[in-house]
């Protein structure tokens, strides 16, 4: 990492200066190591962290200008085409693609942990039936900490591994039960022998009355959607998990924090917002008026724009292909929402407003249409994002905890509040 390059800051009207090393990674921009900056008596200021690298990581690389995304060095296009979600989970957690034996052992380990403690099922019943499934997921995942005292020593690598496996195994089950509870359906159980995505569809839609037949094409599409959402460098929810983990909080509480952050419409909640936006627009004829509202900042074009991608989000292109496949499989290639979305994308990509701001479709623009076509209700879009991203969150958490140099995250601020002042008794106010 060290390459003896440096930048020099001069301050105090040129009277003082501070040399700061420039660190070079494997790929991507160099960084200025500002850890000695406090010697200046000043802080750096970067709300939203637009120019801040918060950590060193070996998990995922994004090139926003070129629209590239690599998990442990492997391009997302190749993983989406040739791998599957559980293999991607192994890759993100361990850094290498598994051998056949490693894959078999990993898959068995995940499947062995996919049931939920029966006591946990009563927690679902504490929620209103119409609670948003994301509220249920935040609560139930946080409550997992109460069930696994045998493996909460975060400094024990084996405990970290078992917690990661438990979370990857249980999140689909928790998401599916949140859906079923909302619908008034009886709770369901995982069915071993099915793939990860097949099992999720089974837990979501099976009924005690008849054998649930999984549509393999839809399950494969869902598995690919899980892969596309598995990780994405230091996004808001991953940074939330890292910050929560830096205090030593247990992994279940940290993942619950990540789920809470993901819920926001600027982040993982965007896929749900895209469908609502398409419903509001209704038809292509209404697009020009809607776009006027975007340009005068009345509303945003949801599913467009990205803090890092200033080119097409590579996941959006793959998602669009998957959308096409699923709609054709279901005979829905004339799906009005898909046609409206494609018209919206075409108009936006040719409009100077979007071109100047480098606004392109992101992963959320088409995901909602695919999920809708698969039969997933809108309220379950972000829970699916959360269950797929759990492996990314827990991989970053484990990478950070295993780093002996880890310190608790504690940013400072630029204070612009009141000067020191004395208390004023109420009768004098
Ligand atoms: C995800 O970080 C990740 O990696 C996230 C994610 C992951 O996998 O973890 O990729 C998943 O969260 C994808 C993003 C999903 N969100 C949305 O689709 C919501 C809509 N998009 C935006 O709200 C916005 O684009 C963000 C939040 C995604 C990024 O915002 P930034 O980087 O803070 O950029 P900005 O808000 O400063 O926008 C710059 C300009 C502004 O215009 P001006 O003030 O320059 O005139 O672009 C405009 C913005 O108004 N703009 C949009 C827009 N996004 C930005 N205008 C209309 N519609 C949009 N969607």
CSV table of C-alpha atoms and ligand atoms in Angstrom, one decimal:
chain,number,residue,atom,x,y,z
A,1,UNK,CA,0.0,0.0,0.0
A,2,UNK,CA,2.8,2.5,0.8
A,3,UNK,CA,4.4,4.1,-2.2
A,4,UNK,CA,6.3,7.0,-0.6
A,5,UNK,CA,4.1,9.5,-2.4
A,6,UNK,CA,2.7,12.3,-0.3
A,7,UNK,CA,0.7,15.6,-0.4
A,8,UNK,CA,1.7,18.5,1.7
A,9,UNK,CA,-0.8,20.8,3.3
A,10,UNK,CA,0.3,24.3,4.1
A,11,UNK,CA,-1.8,26.2,6.7
A,12,UNK,CA,-1.6,29.0,9.3
A,13,UNK,CA,-0.9,31.4,6.4
A,14,UNK,CA,1.9,29.2,5.1
A,15,UNK,CA,3.7,29.1,8.4
A,16,UNK,CA,3.1,25.4,9.0
A,17,UNK,CA,2.8,22.4,6.7
A,18,UNK,CA,1.8,18.8,7.1
A,19,UNK,CA,2.9,15.9,4.9
A,20,UNK,CA,0.3,13.2,4.4
A,21,UNK,CA,1.1,9.9,2.6
A,22,UNK,CA,-0.8,8.9,-0.6
A,23,UNK,CA,-1.9,5.3,-0.4
A,24,UNK,CA,-2.4,3.2,-3.5
A,25,UNK,CA,-4.9,0.4,-3.7
A,26,UNK,CA,-5.1,-2.5,-6.2
A,27,UNK,CA,-7.7,-0.7,-8.3
A,28,UNK,CA,-9.4,2.7,-8.1
A,29,UNK,CA,-8.3,6.2,-6.9
A,30,UNK,CA,-5.4,6.7,-4.6
A,31,UNK,CA,-6.3,8.0,-1.1
A,32,UNK,CA,-4.7,10.7,1.1
A,33,UNK,CA,-4.1,9.3,4.6
A,34,UNK,CA,-5.3,12.1,6.7
A,35,UNK,CA,-5.0,10.3,10.1
A,36,UNK,CA,-2.4,12.9,11.2
A,37,UNK,CA,-4.6,15.8,10.2
A,38,UNK,CA,-5.6,16.5,13.8
A,39,UNK,CA,-2.1,17.9,14.3
A,40,UNK,CA,-3.4,21.0,12.4
A,41,UNK,CA,-6.0,21.6,15.1
A,42,UNK,CA,-8.6,21.4,12.4
A,43,UNK,CA,-11.0,18.7,11.1
A,44,UNK,CA,-11.7,17.8,7.5
A,45,UNK,CA,-15.3,18.4,6.5
A,46,UNK,CA,-17.2,16.0,4.1
A,47,UNK,CA,-20.9,15.6,4.9
A,48,UNK,CA,-22.3,12.6,3.0
A,49,UNK,CA,-18.7,11.4,2.6
A,50,UNK,CA,-18.6,12.3,-1.1
A,51,UNK,CA,-14.8,12.4,-1.0
A,52,UNK,CA,-14.0,10.1,1.9
A,53,UNK,CA,-12.7,6.5,2.0
A,54,UNK,CA,-13.9,5.3,5.4
A,55,UNK,CA,-11.9,2.0,5.4
A,56,UNK,CA,-9.7,-0.4,3.5
A,57,UNK,CA,-11.5,-3.3,2.0
A,58,UNK,CA,-10.8,-6.3,-0.3
A,59,UNK,CA,-14.4,-7.3,-0.9
A,60,UNK,CA,-16.0,-5.3,-3.7
A,61,UNK,CA,-14.7,-2.8,-6.2
A,62,UNK,CA,-16.8,-0.3,-8.1
A,63,UNK,CA,-15.6,2.0,-11.0
A,64,UNK,CA,-18.4,4.6,-11.3
A,65,UNK,CA,-17.1,6.2,-14.4
A,66,UNK,CA,-16.7,2.9,-16.3
A,67,UNK,CA,-19.8,1.2,-14.7
A,68,UNK,CA,-17.8,-1.7,-13.4
A,69,UNK,CA,-18.6,-3.8,-10.3
A,70,UNK,CA,-16.3,-6.7,-9.1
A,71,UNK,CA,-17.0,-9.1,-6.2
A,72,UNK,CA,-13.6,-10.2,-5.0
A,73,UNK,CA,-12.2,-9.3,-8.4
A,74,UNK,CA,-14.9,-11.1,-10.5
A,75,UNK,CA,-17.0,-8.9,-12.8
A,76,UNK,CA,-20.7,-8.9,-11.8
A,77,UNK,CA,-21.6,-9.8,-15.5
A,78,UNK,CA,-19.7,-13.1,-15.2
A,79,UNK,CA,-21.0,-14.0,-11.8
A,80,UNK,CA,-24.6,-13.2,-12.8
A,81,UNK,CA,-24.2,-15.4,-15.9
A,82,UNK,CA,-22.1,-18.3,-14.6
A,83,UNK,CA,-22.4,-18.4,-10.8
A,84,UNK,CA,-25.3,-18.6,-8.3
A,85,UNK,CA,-26.2,-16.8,-5.1
A,86,UNK,CA,-24.8,-19.3,-2.6
A,87,UNK,CA,-21.5,-19.5,-4.5
A,88,UNK,CA,-21.4,-15.7,-4.5
A,89,UNK,CA,-22.0,-15.8,-0.7
A,90,UNK,CA,-19.1,-18.1,-0.3
A,91,UNK,CA,-16.9,-15.9,-2.5
A,92,UNK,CA,-17.8,-12.7,-0.6
A,93,UNK,CA,-17.3,-14.3,2.8
A,94,UNK,CA,-14.1,-16.2,2.0
A,95,UNK,CA,-12.5,-14.3,-0.8
A,96,UNK,CA,-12.2,-17.2,-3.3
A,97,UNK,CA,-14.6,-19.3,-5.3
A,98,UNK,CA,-15.3,-22.6,-3.6
A,99,UNK,CA,-14.2,-26.1,-4.7
A,100,UNK,CA,-16.9,-28.6,-5.1
A,101,UNK,CA,-16.3,-29.9,-1.6
A,102,UNK,CA,-16.2,-26.4,-0.1
A,103,UNK,CA,-19.4,-25.6,-1.9
A,104,UNK,CA,-21.2,-28.7,-0.7
A,105,UNK,CA,-20.1,-28.1,2.9
A,106,UNK,CA,-21.1,-24.5,2.8
A,107,UNK,CA,-24.5,-25.2,1.3
A,108,UNK,CA,-25.2,-27.9,3.9
A,109,UNK,CA,-24.2,-25.5,6.6
A,110,UNK,CA,-26.6,-22.8,5.4
A,111,UNK,CA,-29.5,-25.2,4.9
A,112,UNK,CA,-28.9,-26.6,8.4
A,113,UNK,CA,-29.6,-23.2,9.9
A,114,UNK,CA,-32.6,-22.1,7.9
A,115,UNK,CA,-35.2,-22.8,10.5
A,116,UNK,CA,-36.2,-20.2,13.1
A,117,UNK,CA,-36.4,-20.8,16.8
A,118,UNK,CA,-40.1,-21.5,17.5
A,119,UNK,CA,-40.1,-18.9,20.3
A,120,UNK,CA,-39.3,-16.3,17.7
A,121,UNK,CA,-42.5,-16.9,15.9
A,122,UNK,CA,-44.5,-15.3,18.7
A,123,UNK,CA,-42.5,-12.1,18.1
A,124,UNK,CA,-44.1,-11.7,14.7
A,125,UNK,CA,-47.5,-11.7,16.5
A,126,UNK,CA,-46.5,-8.6,18.4
A,127,UNK,CA,-46.7,-6.6,15.2
A,128,UNK,CA,-49.9,-5.2,13.7
A,129,UNK,CA,-50.9,-7.4,10.7
A,130,UNK,CA,-50.5,-4.3,8.4
A,131,UNK,CA,-47.0,-3.5,9.7
A,132,UNK,CA,-44.5,-3.0,6.8
A,133,UNK,CA,-42.4,-6.1,6.5
A,134,UNK,CA,-39.3,-4.0,6.8
A,135,UNK,CA,-40.4,-3.0,10.3
A,136,UNK,CA,-40.9,-6.7,11.1
A,137,UNK,CA,-37.5,-7.6,9.7
A,138,UNK,CA,-35.7,-4.9,11.7
A,139,UNK,CA,-37.4,-6.1,14.9
A,140,UNK,CA,-37.0,-9.9,14.3
A,141,UNK,CA,-33.4,-9.7,13.1
A,142,UNK,CA,-32.4,-7.6,16.1
A,143,UNK,CA,-34.1,-10.1,18.3
A,144,UNK,CA,-32.0,-12.9,17.0
A,145,UNK,CA,-29.3,-11.7,19.4
A,146,UNK,CA,-31.5,-13.0,22.2
A,147,UNK,CA,-31.3,-16.5,20.9
A,148,UNK,CA,-27.7,-17.2,20.1
A,149,UNK,CA,-25.7,-16.4,23.2
A,150,UNK,CA,-23.5,-19.5,22.3
A,151,UNK,CA,-21.9,-17.6,19.4
A,152,UNK,CA,-21.7,-13.9,20.2
A,153,UNK,CA,-18.0,-13.6,21.0
A,154,UNK,CA,-17.2,-11.4,18.0
A,155,UNK,CA,-13.4,-11.9,18.6
A,156,UNK,CA,-13.9,-15.7,18.0
A,157,UNK,CA,-13.5,-16.4,14.3
A,158,UNK,CA,-15.7,-19.6,14.6
A,159,UNK,CA,-18.5,-17.5,16.2
A,160,UNK,CA,-18.2,-14.9,13.5
A,161,UNK,CA,-18.6,-17.7,10.9
A,162,UNK,CA,-21.6,-19.4,12.6
A,163,UNK,CA,-23.3,-16.0,13.0
A,164,UNK,CA,-22.7,-15.2,9.3
A,165,UNK,CA,-24.2,-18.6,8.3
A,166,UNK,CA,-27.2,-18.2,10.6
A,167,UNK,CA,-28.0,-14.8,9.1
A,168,UNK,CA,-27.6,-15.9,5.5
A,169,UNK,CA,-29.8,-19.0,6.2
A,170,UNK,CA,-32.5,-17.2,8.3
A,171,UNK,CA,-33.1,-13.9,6.5
A,172,UNK,CA,-35.2,-15.5,3.7
A,173,UNK,CA,-37.3,-17.3,6.2
A,174,UNK,CA,-37.8,-14.2,8.3
A,175,UNK,CA,-38.7,-12.2,5.2
A,176,UNK,CA,-41.2,-14.9,4.0
A,177,UNK,CA,-42.9,-15.1,7.4
A,178,UNK,CA,-43.2,-11.3,7.6
A,179,UNK,CA,-45.1,-11.6,4.3
A,180,UNK,CA,-47.2,-14.4,5.4
A,181,UNK,CA,-48.1,-12.8,8.7
A,182,UNK,CA,-49.1,-9.6,6.8
A,183,UNK,CA,-51.4,-11.8,4.6
A,184,UNK,CA,-52.9,-13.7,7.5
A,185,UNK,CA,-51.3,-17.0,6.2
A,186,UNK,CA,-50.0,-19.7,8.5
A,187,UNK,CA,-46.2,-19.6,9.0
A,188,UNK,CA,-44.3,-21.9,6.6
A,189,UNK,CA,-41.1,-23.9,6.9
A,190,UNK,CA,-38.1,-24.2,4.7
A,191,UNK,CA,-38.0,-27.3,2.5
A,192,UNK,CA,-34.5,-28.8,2.2
A,193,UNK,CA,-33.5,-30.1,-1.2
A,194,UNK,CA,-34.7,-26.9,-2.9
A,195,UNK,CA,-32.2,-24.2,-3.9
A,196,UNK,CA,-31.9,-21.0,-1.9
A,197,UNK,CA,-34.2,-19.0,-4.2
A,198,UNK,CA,-36.6,-22.0,-4.7
A,199,UNK,CA,-36.8,-22.3,-0.9
A,200,UNK,CA,-37.6,-18.6,-0.6
A,201,UNK,CA,-40.5,-18.9,-3.1
A,202,UNK,CA,-41.7,-22.0,-1.4
A,203,UNK,CA,-41.7,-20.3,2.1
A,204,UNK,CA,-43.4,-17.3,0.6
A,205,UNK,CA,-46.2,-18.9,-1.5
A,206,UNK,CA,-46.7,-22.5,-0.4
A,207,UNK,CA,-50.0,-23.4,1.3
A,208,UNK,CA,-50.7,-26.4,3.6
A,209,UNK,CA,-53.4,-27.4,1.2
A,210,UNK,CA,-51.3,-28.5,-1.8
A,211,UNK,CA,-47.8,-29.2,-3.0
A,212,UNK,CA,-46.2,-25.9,-4.1
A,213,UNK,CA,-44.5,-26.3,-7.5
A,214,UNK,CA,-41.6,-23.9,-7.9
A,215,UNK,CA,-41.3,-22.2,-11.4
A,216,UNK,CA,-37.6,-23.0,-12.0
A,217,UNK,CA,-37.2,-20.0,-14.5
A,218,UNK,CA,-38.6,-17.6,-11.9
A,219,UNK,CA,-36.4,-19.1,-9.2
A,220,UNK,CA,-33.3,-18.7,-11.4
A,221,UNK,CA,-34.2,-15.1,-12.1
A,222,UNK,CA,-34.7,-14.5,-8.4
A,223,UNK,CA,-31.4,-16.1,-7.6
A,224,UNK,CA,-29.7,-13.8,-10.1
A,225,UNK,CA,-31.5,-10.8,-8.4
A,226,UNK,CA,-30.0,-11.9,-5.1
A,227,UNK,CA,-26.5,-12.0,-6.7
A,228,UNK,CA,-26.9,-8.5,-8.1
A,229,UNK,CA,-27.8,-7.1,-4.7
A,230,UNK,CA,-25.3,-9.1,-2.7
A,231,UNK,CA,-22.8,-6.4,-2.1
A,232,UNK,CA,-21.9,-2.9,-3.2
A,233,UNK,CA,-18.8,-1.5,-1.4
A,234,UNK,CA,-19.4,1.2,1.3
A,235,UNK,CA,-23.0,2.1,0.6
A,236,UNK,CA,-25.1,3.7,3.3
A,237,UNK,CA,-26.4,0.5,4.9
A,238,UNK,CA,-23.0,-1.2,4.7
A,239,UNK,CA,-21.4,1.8,6.3
A,240,UNK,CA,-24.2,1.6,9.0
A,241,UNK,CA,-23.3,-2.0,9.7
A,242,UNK,CA,-19.6,-1.1,9.9
A,243,UNK,CA,-20.2,1.8,12.3
A,244,UNK,CA,-22.5,-0.3,14.5
A,245,UNK,CA,-20.0,-3.1,14.5
A,246,UNK,CA,-17.1,-0.8,15.4
A,247,UNK,CA,-18.6,-0.4,18.9
A,248,UNK,CA,-18.4,-4.2,19.4
A,249,UNK,CA,-22.2,-4.7,19.0
A,250,UNK,CA,-23.2,-8.3,18.1
A,251,UNK,CA,-23.7,-9.1,14.4
A,252,UNK,CA,-27.5,-9.5,14.6
A,253,UNK,CA,-27.9,-6.0,16.1
A,254,UNK,CA,-25.6,-4.7,13.4
A,255,UNK,CA,-27.5,-6.3,10.5
A,256,UNK,CA,-30.8,-5.0,12.0
A,257,UNK,CA,-29.2,-1.5,11.8
A,258,UNK,CA,-28.3,-2.1,8.2
A,259,UNK,CA,-31.9,-3.2,7.4
A,260,UNK,CA,-33.2,0.0,9.0
A,261,UNK,CA,-30.8,2.1,6.9
A,262,UNK,CA,-31.6,0.2,3.7
A,263,UNK,CA,-35.4,1.0,4.1
A,264,UNK,CA,-35.0,4.6,3.1
A,265,UNK,CA,-36.3,5.6,-0.4
A,266,UNK,CA,-32.9,7.0,-1.4
A,267,UNK,CA,-31.4,3.6,-0.9
A,268,UNK,CA,-33.0,0.2,-0.8
A,269,UNK,CA,-36.5,1.6,-0.7
A,270,UNK,CA,-36.1,2.9,-4.2
A,271,UNK,CA,-37.3,-0.2,-5.9
A,272,UNK,CA,-40.7,0.1,-4.1
A,273,UNK,CA,-40.7,3.8,-5.0
A,274,UNK,CA,-40.1,3.0,-8.7
A,275,UNK,CA,-43.3,0.9,-8.9
A,276,UNK,CA,-45.3,3.6,-7.1
A,277,UNK,CA,-43.9,6.2,-9.5
A,278,UNK,CA,-44.8,4.1,-12.6
A,279,UNK,CA,-48.4,3.7,-11.1
A,280,UNK,CA,-48.6,7.5,-10.7
A,281,UNK,CA,-47.4,8.2,-14.2
A,282,UNK,CA,-49.8,5.6,-15.6
A,283,UNK,CA,-49.0,5.9,-19.3
A,284,UNK,CA,-46.4,7.2,-21.7
A,285,UNK,CA,-48.5,10.2,-22.5
A,286,UNK,CA,-48.0,11.5,-19.0
A,287,UNK,CA,-44.2,11.2,-19.1
A,288,UNK,CA,-43.5,14.8,-20.4
A,289,UNK,CA,-45.5,16.3,-17.5
A,290,UNK,CA,-43.8,14.0,-15.0
A,291,UNK,CA,-40.4,15.0,-16.4
A,292,UNK,CA,-41.2,18.7,-16.0
A,293,UNK,CA,-41.8,17.9,-12.3
A,294,UNK,CA,-38.5,16.2,-12.1
A,295,UNK,CA,-36.7,19.2,-13.6
A,296,UNK,CA,-38.4,21.7,-11.3
A,297,UNK,CA,-37.5,19.4,-8.4
A,298,UNK,CA,-41.0,18.5,-7.4
A,299,UNK,CA,-40.0,14.9,-7.4
A,300,UNK,CA,-37.1,12.6,-8.5
A,301,UNK,CA,-37.0,10.0,-11.2
A,302,UNK,CA,-36.8,7.0,-8.8
A,303,UNK,CA,-34.4,4.2,-9.9
A,304,UNK,CA,-32.2,6.8,-11.6
A,305,UNK,CA,-29.0,8.4,-10.4
A,306,UNK,CA,-26.3,7.0,-8.1
A,307,UNK,CA,-23.6,8.5,-5.8
A,308,UNK,CA,-20.9,6.4,-7.5
A,309,UNK,CA,-22.1,5.4,-11.0
A,310,UNK,CA,-21.8,8.2,-13.4
A,311,UNK,CA,-22.4,5.7,-16.2
A,312,UNK,CA,-24.9,2.8,-16.5
A,313,UNK,CA,-25.1,0.7,-13.3
A,314,UNK,CA,-24.0,-2.6,-14.6
A,315,UNK,CA,-26.6,-4.3,-12.5
A,316,UNK,CA,-29.4,-2.3,-14.2
A,317,UNK,CA,-28.4,-3.7,-17.6
A,318,UNK,CA,-28.5,-7.3,-16.3
A,319,UNK,CA,-31.7,-6.6,-14.4
A,320,UNK,CA,-33.3,-5.3,-17.7
A,321,UNK,CA,-32.3,-8.6,-19.4
A,322,UNK,CA,-33.7,-10.6,-16.6
A,323,UNK,CA,-36.9,-8.6,-16.7
A,324,UNK,CA,-37.2,-9.4,-20.4
A,325,UNK,CA,-36.7,-13.2,-19.8
A,326,UNK,CA,-39.2,-13.3,-16.9
A,327,UNK,CA,-41.8,-11.4,-18.8
A,328,UNK,CA,-41.4,-13.6,-21.9
A,329,UNK,CA,-41.5,-16.7,-19.7
A,330,UNK,CA,-44.8,-15.5,-18.2
A,331,UNK,CA,-46.2,-14.2,-21.5
A,332,UNK,CA,-46.2,-10.7,-20.1
A,333,UNK,CA,-43.8,-9.1,-22.7
A,334,UNK,CA,-46.5,-6.5,-23.3
A,335,UNK,CA,-46.5,-5.7,-19.6
A,336,UNK,CA,-47.5,-2.0,-19.5
A,337,UNK,CA,-45.2,-1.2,-16.6
A,338,UNK,CA,-42.2,-2.6,-18.4
A,339,UNK,CA,-43.1,-0.7,-21.5
A,340,UNK,CA,-43.6,2.5,-19.6
A,341,UNK,CA,-40.3,1.9,-17.7
A,342,UNK,CA,-38.4,1.4,-21.0
A,343,UNK,CA,-40.0,4.5,-22.5
A,344,UNK,CA,-39.1,6.5,-19.4
A,345,UNK,CA,-35.5,5.2,-19.6
A,346,UNK,CA,-35.2,6.1,-23.3
A,347,UNK,CA,-36.6,9.6,-22.8
A,348,UNK,CA,-34.4,10.3,-19.7
A,349,UNK,CA,-31.2,9.0,-21.4
A,350,UNK,CA,-31.8,11.5,-24.3
A,351,UNK,CA,-32.7,14.4,-22.1
A,352,UNK,CA,-29.9,17.0,-21.4
A,353,UNK,CA,-31.1,17.4,-17.8
A,354,UNK,CA,-30.2,13.8,-17.0
A,355,UNK,CA,-27.2,13.7,-19.4
A,356,UNK,CA,-25.6,16.8,-17.7
A,357,UNK,CA,-26.1,15.3,-14.3
A,358,UNK,CA,-24.9,11.8,-15.4
A,359,UNK,CA,-28.1,10.2,-14.2
A,360,UNK,CA,-28.6,6.7,-15.4
A,361,UNK,CA,-30.9,3.8,-14.3
A,362,UNK,CA,-29.6,2.1,-11.2
A,363,UNK,CA,-30.2,-1.4,-9.9
A,364,UNK,CA,-33.6,-0.4,-8.5
A,365,UNK,CA,-35.1,0.8,-11.8
A,366,UNK,CA,-36.0,-2.6,-13.2
A,367,UNK,CA,-35.9,-4.8,-10.1
A,368,UNK,CA,-39.4,-3.9,-9.1
A,369,UNK,CA,-40.9,-4.8,-12.4
A,370,UNK,CA,-39.2,-8.2,-12.4
A,371,UNK,CA,-40.3,-8.9,-8.8
A,372,UNK,CA,-43.8,-7.8,-9.6
A,373,UNK,CA,-43.9,-10.2,-12.5
A,374,UNK,CA,-42.7,-13.0,-10.3
A,375,UNK,CA,-45.7,-12.3,-8.0
A,376,UNK,CA,-43.8,-10.6,-5.2
A,377,UNK,CA,-45.9,-7.8,-3.7
A,378,UNK,CA,-44.4,-4.2,-3.7
A,379,UNK,CA,-44.0,-4.2,0.1
A,380,UNK,CA,-41.6,-7.2,-0.2
A,381,UNK,CA,-39.2,-5.5,-2.6
A,382,UNK,CA,-36.9,-4.0,0.0
A,383,UNK,CA,-37.1,-7.0,2.3
A,384,UNK,CA,-35.7,-9.0,-0.7
A,385,UNK,CA,-33.0,-6.4,-1.2
A,386,UNK,CA,-32.2,-6.8,2.6
A,387,UNK,CA,-32.0,-10.6,2.5
A,388,UNK,CA,-29.8,-10.5,-0.6
A,389,UNK,CA,-27.5,-7.8,0.9
A,390,UNK,CA,-27.1,-9.6,4.2
A,391,UNK,CA,-24.1,-11.5,2.9
A,392,UNK,CA,-22.4,-8.2,1.9
A,393,UNK,CA,-23.1,-6.6,5.2
A,394,UNK,CA,-21.8,-9.5,7.3
A,395,UNK,CA,-18.7,-9.9,5.0
A,396,UNK,CA,-17.8,-6.3,5.7
A,397,UNK,CA,-18.6,-6.7,9.4
A,398,UNK,CA,-16.4,-9.7,9.6
A,399,UNK,CA,-13.6,-8.0,7.6
A,400,UNK,CA,-13.6,-5.1,10.0
A,401,UNK,CA,-13.8,-7.1,13.2
A,402,UNK,CA,-10.9,-9.3,12.1
A,403,UNK,CA,-8.8,-6.2,11.5
A,404,UNK,CA,-6.6,-5.7,14.6
A,405,UNK,CA,-6.3,-2.0,13.7
A,406,UNK,CA,-10.1,-1.6,14.0
A,407,UNK,CA,-11.2,1.5,16.1
A,408,UNK,CA,-14.6,2.6,17.1
A,409,UNK,CA,-16.1,5.0,14.4
A,410,UNK,CA,-16.5,8.5,15.9
A,411,UNK,CA,-16.7,11.4,13.4
A,412,UNK,CA,-16.4,15.0,14.6
A,413,UNK,CA,-18.4,18.1,13.3
A,414,UNK,CA,-18.4,21.7,12.3
A,415,UNK,CA,-20.3,23.3,15.2
A,416,UNK,CA,-22.3,26.4,14.2
A,417,UNK,CA,-24.6,26.5,17.2
A,418,UNK,CA,-24.9,29.0,20.1
A,419,UNK,CA,-21.9,30.4,21.9
A,420,UNK,CA,-21.6,29.6,25.6
A,421,UNK,CA,-24.4,31.3,27.5
A,422,UNK,CA,-25.9,31.2,31.0
A,423,UNK,CA,-29.3,29.6,31.9
A,424,UNK,CA,-32.2,32.1,32.0
A,425,UNK,CA,-34.9,31.4,34.6
A,426,UNK,CA,-38.3,30.9,33.1
A,427,UNK,CA,-39.8,34.1,34.7
A,428,UNK,CA,-37.2,36.1,32.8
A,429,UNK,CA,-37.7,34.6,29.3
B,1,LIG,C1,-29.1,2.2,-4.1
B,1,LIG,O1,-24.6,3.6,-2.7
B,1,LIG,C2,-25.0,2.5,-3.2
B,1,LIG,O2,-24.1,1.7,-3.7
B,1,LIG,C3,-26.4,2.2,-3.2
B,1,LIG,C4,-26.9,1.0,-3.9
B,1,LIG,C5,-26.4,-0.3,-3.3
B,1,LIG,O3,-26.4,-1.3,-4.0
B,1,LIG,O4,-26.2,-0.3,-2.1
B,1,LIG,O5,-26.5,1.1,-5.3
B,1,LIG,C6,-28.5,0.9,-4.0
B,1,LIG,O6,-29.4,2.8,-3.1
B,1,LIG,C7,-29.3,2.8,-5.5
B,1,LIG,C8,-29.9,4.2,-5.5
B,1,LIG,C9,-31.4,4.0,-5.3
B,1,LIG,N1,-32.0,5.4,-5.1
B,1,LIG,C10,-32.8,5.9,-6.0
B,1,LIG,O7,-33.0,5.4,-7.1
B,1,LIG,C11,-33.5,7.2,-5.6
B,1,LIG,C12,-33.3,8.3,-6.6
B,1,LIG,N2,-31.9,8.6,-6.7
B,1,LIG,C13,-31.4,9.7,-5.9
B,1,LIG,O8,-32.1,10.1,-4.8
B,1,LIG,C14,-29.9,10.0,-6.0
B,1,LIG,O9,-29.6,9.8,-7.3
B,1,LIG,C15,-29.0,9.2,-5.0
B,1,LIG,C16,-29.5,9.4,-3.6
B,1,LIG,C17,-29.0,7.8,-5.4
B,1,LIG,C18,-27.6,9.8,-5.2
B,1,LIG,O10,-27.7,11.1,-4.8
B,1,LIG,P1,-26.4,12.0,-4.7
B,1,LIG,O11,-25.2,11.3,-5.1
B,1,LIG,O12,-26.3,12.6,-3.3
B,1,LIG,O13,-26.6,13.1,-5.8
B,1,LIG,P2,-27.4,14.4,-5.6
B,1,LIG,O14,-28.7,14.1,-4.8
B,1,LIG,O15,-26.5,15.5,-5.1
B,1,LIG,O16,-27.8,14.7,-7.1
B,1,LIG,C19,-27.0,15.5,-8.0
B,1,LIG,C20,-28.0,16.2,-9.0
B,1,LIG,C21,-29.0,17.1,-8.2
B,1,LIG,O17,-29.4,18.0,-9.1
B,1,LIG,P3,-28.8,19.5,-9.0
B,1,LIG,O18,-28.9,20.0,-7.6
B,1,LIG,O19,-27.3,19.4,-9.5
B,1,LIG,O20,-29.6,20.4,-10.0
B,1,LIG,O21,-28.8,15.2,-9.7
B,1,LIG,C22,-30.1,15.3,-9.3
B,1,LIG,C23,-30.2,16.1,-8.0
B,1,LIG,O22,-31.4,16.8,-7.9
B,1,LIG,N3,-30.7,14.0,-9.1
B,1,LIG,C24,-31.9,13.6,-9.6
B,1,LIG,C25,-31.9,12.2,-9.2
B,1,LIG,N4,-30.8,11.9,-8.6
B,1,LIG,C26,-30.1,13.0,-8.5
B,1,LIG,N5,-32.8,14.3,-10.2
B,1,LIG,C27,-33.9,13.5,-10.5
B,1,LIG,N6,-34.1,12.2,-10.2
B,1,LIG,C28,-33.1,11.6,-9.6
B,1,LIG,N7,-33.3,10.3,-9.3
